[in-house]
Coordinates of C-alpha atoms and ligand atoms in Angstrom, one line a residue:
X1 CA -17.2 -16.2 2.7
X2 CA -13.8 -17.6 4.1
X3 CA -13.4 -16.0 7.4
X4 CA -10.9 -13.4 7.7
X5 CA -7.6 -14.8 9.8
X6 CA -4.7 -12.4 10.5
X7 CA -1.6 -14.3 11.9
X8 CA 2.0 -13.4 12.3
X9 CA 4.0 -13.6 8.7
X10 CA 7.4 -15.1 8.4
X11 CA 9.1 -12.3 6.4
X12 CA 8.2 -9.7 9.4
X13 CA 10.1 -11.9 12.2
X14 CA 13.1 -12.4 10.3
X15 CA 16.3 -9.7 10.4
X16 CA 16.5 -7.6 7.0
X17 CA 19.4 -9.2 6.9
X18 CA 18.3 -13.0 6.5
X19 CA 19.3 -14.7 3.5
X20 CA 15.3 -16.5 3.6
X21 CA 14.1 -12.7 4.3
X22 CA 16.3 -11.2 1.4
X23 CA 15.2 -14.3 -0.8
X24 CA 11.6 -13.5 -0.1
X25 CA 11.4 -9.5 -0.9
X26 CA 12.8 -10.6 -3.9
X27 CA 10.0 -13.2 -4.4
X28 CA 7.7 -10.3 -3.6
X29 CA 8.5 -8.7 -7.3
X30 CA 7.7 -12.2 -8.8
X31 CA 4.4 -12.4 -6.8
X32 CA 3.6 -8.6 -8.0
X33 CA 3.6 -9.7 -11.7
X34 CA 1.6 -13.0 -10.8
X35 CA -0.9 -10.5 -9.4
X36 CA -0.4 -7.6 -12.0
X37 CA -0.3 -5.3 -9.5
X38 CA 1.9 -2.4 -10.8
X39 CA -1.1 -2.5 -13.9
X40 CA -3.6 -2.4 -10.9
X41 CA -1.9 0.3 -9.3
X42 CA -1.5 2.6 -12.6
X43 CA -5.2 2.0 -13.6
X44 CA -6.2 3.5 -10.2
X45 CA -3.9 6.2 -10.1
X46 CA -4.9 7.4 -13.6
X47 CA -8.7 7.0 -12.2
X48 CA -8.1 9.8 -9.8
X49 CA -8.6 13.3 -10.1
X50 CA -5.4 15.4 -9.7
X51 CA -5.5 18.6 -11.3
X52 CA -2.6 20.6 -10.0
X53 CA 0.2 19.0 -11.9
X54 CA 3.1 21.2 -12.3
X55 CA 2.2 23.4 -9.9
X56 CA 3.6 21.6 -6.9
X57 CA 5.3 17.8 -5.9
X58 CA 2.6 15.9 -5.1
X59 CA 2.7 14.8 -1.6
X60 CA 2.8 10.8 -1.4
X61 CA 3.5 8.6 1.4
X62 CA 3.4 4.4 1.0
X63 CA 3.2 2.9 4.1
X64 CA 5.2 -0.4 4.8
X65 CA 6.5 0.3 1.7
X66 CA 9.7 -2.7 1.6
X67 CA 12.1 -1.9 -0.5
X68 CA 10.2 1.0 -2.7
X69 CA 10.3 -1.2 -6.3
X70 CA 6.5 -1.7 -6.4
X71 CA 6.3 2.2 -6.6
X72 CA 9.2 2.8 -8.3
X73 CA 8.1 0.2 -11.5
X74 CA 4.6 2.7 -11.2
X75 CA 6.4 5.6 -11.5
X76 CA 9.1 4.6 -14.1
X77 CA 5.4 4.1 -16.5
X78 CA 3.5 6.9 -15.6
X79 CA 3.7 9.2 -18.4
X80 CA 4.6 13.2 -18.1
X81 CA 1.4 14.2 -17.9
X82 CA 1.5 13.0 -14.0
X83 CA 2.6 15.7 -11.4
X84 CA 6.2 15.2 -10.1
X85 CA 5.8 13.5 -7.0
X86 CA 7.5 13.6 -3.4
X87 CA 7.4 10.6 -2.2
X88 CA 8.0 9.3 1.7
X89 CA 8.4 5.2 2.0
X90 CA 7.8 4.3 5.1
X91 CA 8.5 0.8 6.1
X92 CA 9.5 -0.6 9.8
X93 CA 13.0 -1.8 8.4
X94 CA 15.4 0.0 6.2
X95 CA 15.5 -1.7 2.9
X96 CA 15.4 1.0 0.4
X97 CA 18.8 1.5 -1.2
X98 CA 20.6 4.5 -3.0
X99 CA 20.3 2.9 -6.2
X100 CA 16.4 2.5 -6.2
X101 CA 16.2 6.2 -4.6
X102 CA 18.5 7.2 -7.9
X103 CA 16.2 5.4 -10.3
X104 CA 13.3 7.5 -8.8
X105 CA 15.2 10.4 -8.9
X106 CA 16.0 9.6 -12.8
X107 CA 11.9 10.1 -13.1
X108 CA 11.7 13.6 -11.5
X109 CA 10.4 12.4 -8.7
X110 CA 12.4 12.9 -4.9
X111 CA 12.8 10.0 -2.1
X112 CA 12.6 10.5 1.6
X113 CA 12.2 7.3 3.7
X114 CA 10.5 7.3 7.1
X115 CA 11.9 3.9 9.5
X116 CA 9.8 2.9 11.7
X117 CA 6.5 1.8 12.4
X118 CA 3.1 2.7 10.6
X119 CA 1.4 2.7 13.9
X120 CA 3.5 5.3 15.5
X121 CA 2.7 7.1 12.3
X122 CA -0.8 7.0 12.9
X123 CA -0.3 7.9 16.7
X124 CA 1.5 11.4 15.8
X125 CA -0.8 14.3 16.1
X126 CA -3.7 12.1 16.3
X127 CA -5.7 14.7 18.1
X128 CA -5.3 16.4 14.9
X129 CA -8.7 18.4 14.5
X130 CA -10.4 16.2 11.4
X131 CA -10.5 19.1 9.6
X132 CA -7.2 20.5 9.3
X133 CA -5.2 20.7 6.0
X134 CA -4.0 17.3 5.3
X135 CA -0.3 16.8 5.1
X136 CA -0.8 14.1 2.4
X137 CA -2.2 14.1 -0.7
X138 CA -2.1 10.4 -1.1
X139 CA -1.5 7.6 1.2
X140 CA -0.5 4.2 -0.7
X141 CA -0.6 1.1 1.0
X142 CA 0.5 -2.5 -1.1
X143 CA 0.2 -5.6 0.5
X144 CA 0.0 -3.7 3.9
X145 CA -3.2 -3.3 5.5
X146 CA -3.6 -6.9 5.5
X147 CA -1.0 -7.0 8.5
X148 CA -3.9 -5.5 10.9
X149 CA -6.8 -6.5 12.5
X150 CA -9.5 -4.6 15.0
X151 CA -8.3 -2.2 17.2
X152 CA -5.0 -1.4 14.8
X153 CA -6.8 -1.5 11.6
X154 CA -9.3 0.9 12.7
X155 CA -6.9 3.0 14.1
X156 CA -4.7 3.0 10.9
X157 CA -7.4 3.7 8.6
X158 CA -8.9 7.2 10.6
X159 CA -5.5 8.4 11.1
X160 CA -5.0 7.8 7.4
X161 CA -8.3 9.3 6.7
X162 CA -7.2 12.5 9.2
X163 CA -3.6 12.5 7.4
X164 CA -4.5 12.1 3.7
X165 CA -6.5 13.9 0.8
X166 CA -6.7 9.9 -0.5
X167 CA -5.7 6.4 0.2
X168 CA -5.0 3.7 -2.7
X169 CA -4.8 -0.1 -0.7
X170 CA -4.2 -3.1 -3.1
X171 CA -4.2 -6.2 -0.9
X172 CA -4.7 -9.8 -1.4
X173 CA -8.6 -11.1 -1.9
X174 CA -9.4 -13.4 0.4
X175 CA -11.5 -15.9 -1.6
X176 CA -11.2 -19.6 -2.7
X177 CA -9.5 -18.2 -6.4
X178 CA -6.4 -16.4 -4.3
X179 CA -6.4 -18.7 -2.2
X180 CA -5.5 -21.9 -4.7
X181 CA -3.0 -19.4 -6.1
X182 CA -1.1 -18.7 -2.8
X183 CA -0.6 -22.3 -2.3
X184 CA 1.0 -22.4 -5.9
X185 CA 3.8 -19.5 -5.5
X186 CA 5.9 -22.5 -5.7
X187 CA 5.7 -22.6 -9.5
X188 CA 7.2 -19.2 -9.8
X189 CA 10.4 -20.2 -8.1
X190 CA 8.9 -18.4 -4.3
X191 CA 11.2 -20.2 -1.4
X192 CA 9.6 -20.9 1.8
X193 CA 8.8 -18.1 3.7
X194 CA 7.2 -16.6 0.7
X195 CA 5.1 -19.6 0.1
X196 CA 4.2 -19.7 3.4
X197 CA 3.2 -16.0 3.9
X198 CA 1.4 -16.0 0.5
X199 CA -0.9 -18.3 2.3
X200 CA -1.3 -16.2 5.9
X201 CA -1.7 -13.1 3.7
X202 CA -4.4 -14.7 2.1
X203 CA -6.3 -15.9 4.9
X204 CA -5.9 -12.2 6.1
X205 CA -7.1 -10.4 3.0
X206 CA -10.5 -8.3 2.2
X207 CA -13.5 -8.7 0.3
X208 CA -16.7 -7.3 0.0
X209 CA -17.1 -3.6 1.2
X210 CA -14.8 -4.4 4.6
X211 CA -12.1 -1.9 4.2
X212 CA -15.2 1.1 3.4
X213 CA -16.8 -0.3 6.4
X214 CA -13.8 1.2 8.6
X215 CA -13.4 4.4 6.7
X216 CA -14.2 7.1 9.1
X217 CA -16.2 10.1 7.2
X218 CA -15.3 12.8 9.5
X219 CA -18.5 14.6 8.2
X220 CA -17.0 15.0 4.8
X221 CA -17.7 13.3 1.3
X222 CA -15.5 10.7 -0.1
X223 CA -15.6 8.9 -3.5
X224 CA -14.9 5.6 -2.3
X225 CA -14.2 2.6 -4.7
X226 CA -14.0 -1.7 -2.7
X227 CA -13.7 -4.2 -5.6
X228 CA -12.3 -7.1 -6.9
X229 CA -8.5 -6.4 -9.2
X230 CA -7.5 -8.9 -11.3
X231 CA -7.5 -12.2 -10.4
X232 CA -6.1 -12.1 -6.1
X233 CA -6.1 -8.4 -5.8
X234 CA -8.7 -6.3 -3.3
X235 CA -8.7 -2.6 -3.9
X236 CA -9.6 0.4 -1.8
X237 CA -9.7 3.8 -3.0
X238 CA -10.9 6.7 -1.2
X239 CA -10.7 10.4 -2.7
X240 CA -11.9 13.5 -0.2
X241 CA -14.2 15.0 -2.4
X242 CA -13.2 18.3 -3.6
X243 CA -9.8 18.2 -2.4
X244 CA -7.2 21.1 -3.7
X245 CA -4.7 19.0 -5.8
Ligands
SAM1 C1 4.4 -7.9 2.3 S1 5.6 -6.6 2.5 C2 5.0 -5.4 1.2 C3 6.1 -4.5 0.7 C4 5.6 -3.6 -0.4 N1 4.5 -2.8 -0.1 C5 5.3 -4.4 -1.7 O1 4.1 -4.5 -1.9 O2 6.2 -4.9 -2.3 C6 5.0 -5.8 4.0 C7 6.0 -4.8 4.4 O3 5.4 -4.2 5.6 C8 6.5 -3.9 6.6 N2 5.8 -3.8 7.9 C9 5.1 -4.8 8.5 N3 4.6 -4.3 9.7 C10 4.9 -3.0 9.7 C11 4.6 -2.0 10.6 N4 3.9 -2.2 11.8 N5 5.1 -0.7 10.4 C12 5.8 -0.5 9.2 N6 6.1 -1.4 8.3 C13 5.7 -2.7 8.6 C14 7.4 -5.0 6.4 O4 8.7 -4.6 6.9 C15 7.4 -5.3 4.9 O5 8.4 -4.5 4.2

């Protein structure tokens, strides 16, 4: 198996404001459809058991969430059998705009957006007892965990696993298939710091059962899911069992 690398991306040292950075996000939707990942998303979403629907908003918070258009395609094609959601996009630059939060609004659901950075997330109330009511009934994470390594992975994932009733992570695969098709983002128009990050993401992608390897139990019983998504995708799903949605 390729070893796993995790380097510095491109997009996340350049000002939001960079016409290469502002270039690139908008690469990122192009890459999504490459990778069928709002399809991913949606099958894994329906796969999970939510059974309070209209009773309350379910509680969702994405984590280094860009712009929000990933979520907002997934929730423009769930149908109305889905809860209404709240959702909180959390990203460590401000890049969602009023138009996207009124599209999400146009689907029922609301928009709140958290600035900053995921790990100062994870550091609030972290001496949270692990068996307090979690504030979140889902944590989402696209093309996110990828970013971390060790230490700050680790971290991430147990406060995620304190925080959160479930996580959903679709993340490259890192494997020989994804990455041929990272070095050929080219072909779909990507400029250069998308062609270059689709590589470093690559190299710092998951496989196997390494992401369920890190999730911490807390003594209580998960249904957890680590496979292969279409053809570059890695994805993670893990569901407290007998949680009260
Ligand atoms: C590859 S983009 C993915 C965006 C979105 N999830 C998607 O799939 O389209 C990674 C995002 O993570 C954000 N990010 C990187 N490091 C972060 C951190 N430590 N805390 C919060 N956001 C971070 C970046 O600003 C960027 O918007």
């Amino acid at each position: 198996m390729m070893p796993r690398v995790v380097a510095a991306e491109v997009l996340d040292g350049l000002p939001q404001d960079d016409p290469g950075a502002i270039r690139s996000r908008r690469d990122l939707r192009r890459v999504h459809r490459a990778m069928g990942t709002r399809k991913i998303i949606l099958r894994a979403l329906k796969g999970m058991k939510l059974a309070r629907l209209e009773v309350e908003p379910l509680r969702v918070l994405e984590i280094g969430a860009g712009d929000g258009s990933l979520m907002l395609g997934v929730a423009q094609e769930l149908d109305s059998a889905w809860p209404k959601v709240a959702l909180t996009l959390l990203d460590r630059q401000a890049l969602v705009t009023p138009a996207t939060v009124a599209k999400y609004q146009a689907v029922g659901w609301t928009v709140a957006t958290d600035v900053g950075d995921v790990l100062d997330w994870a550091a609030r109330d972290a001496d949270m007892p692990p068996n307090e009511p979690p504030r979140w009934d889902l944590v989402v994470a696209n093309l996110f965990l990828h970013h971390f390594e060790g230490a700050q992975l680790a971290r991430l994932v147990q406060a995620i696993a304190l925080k959160s009733d479930r996580l959903l992570a679709c993340e490259p695969r890192r494997d020989w298939l994804a990455l041929t098709g990272s070095h050929l983002t080219g072909l779909i128009g990507a400029n250069a710091v998308t062609r270059e990050d689709a590589v470093l993401s690559v190299h710092a992608g998951f496989n196997g059962n390494e992401l369920s390897a890190l999730w911490p139990a807390f003594g209580e019983r998960w249904r957890i899911q680590e496979r292969a998504a279409g053809l570059f995708s890695h994805c993670f799903c893990a569901e407290r069992l007998g949680a009260g949605v």
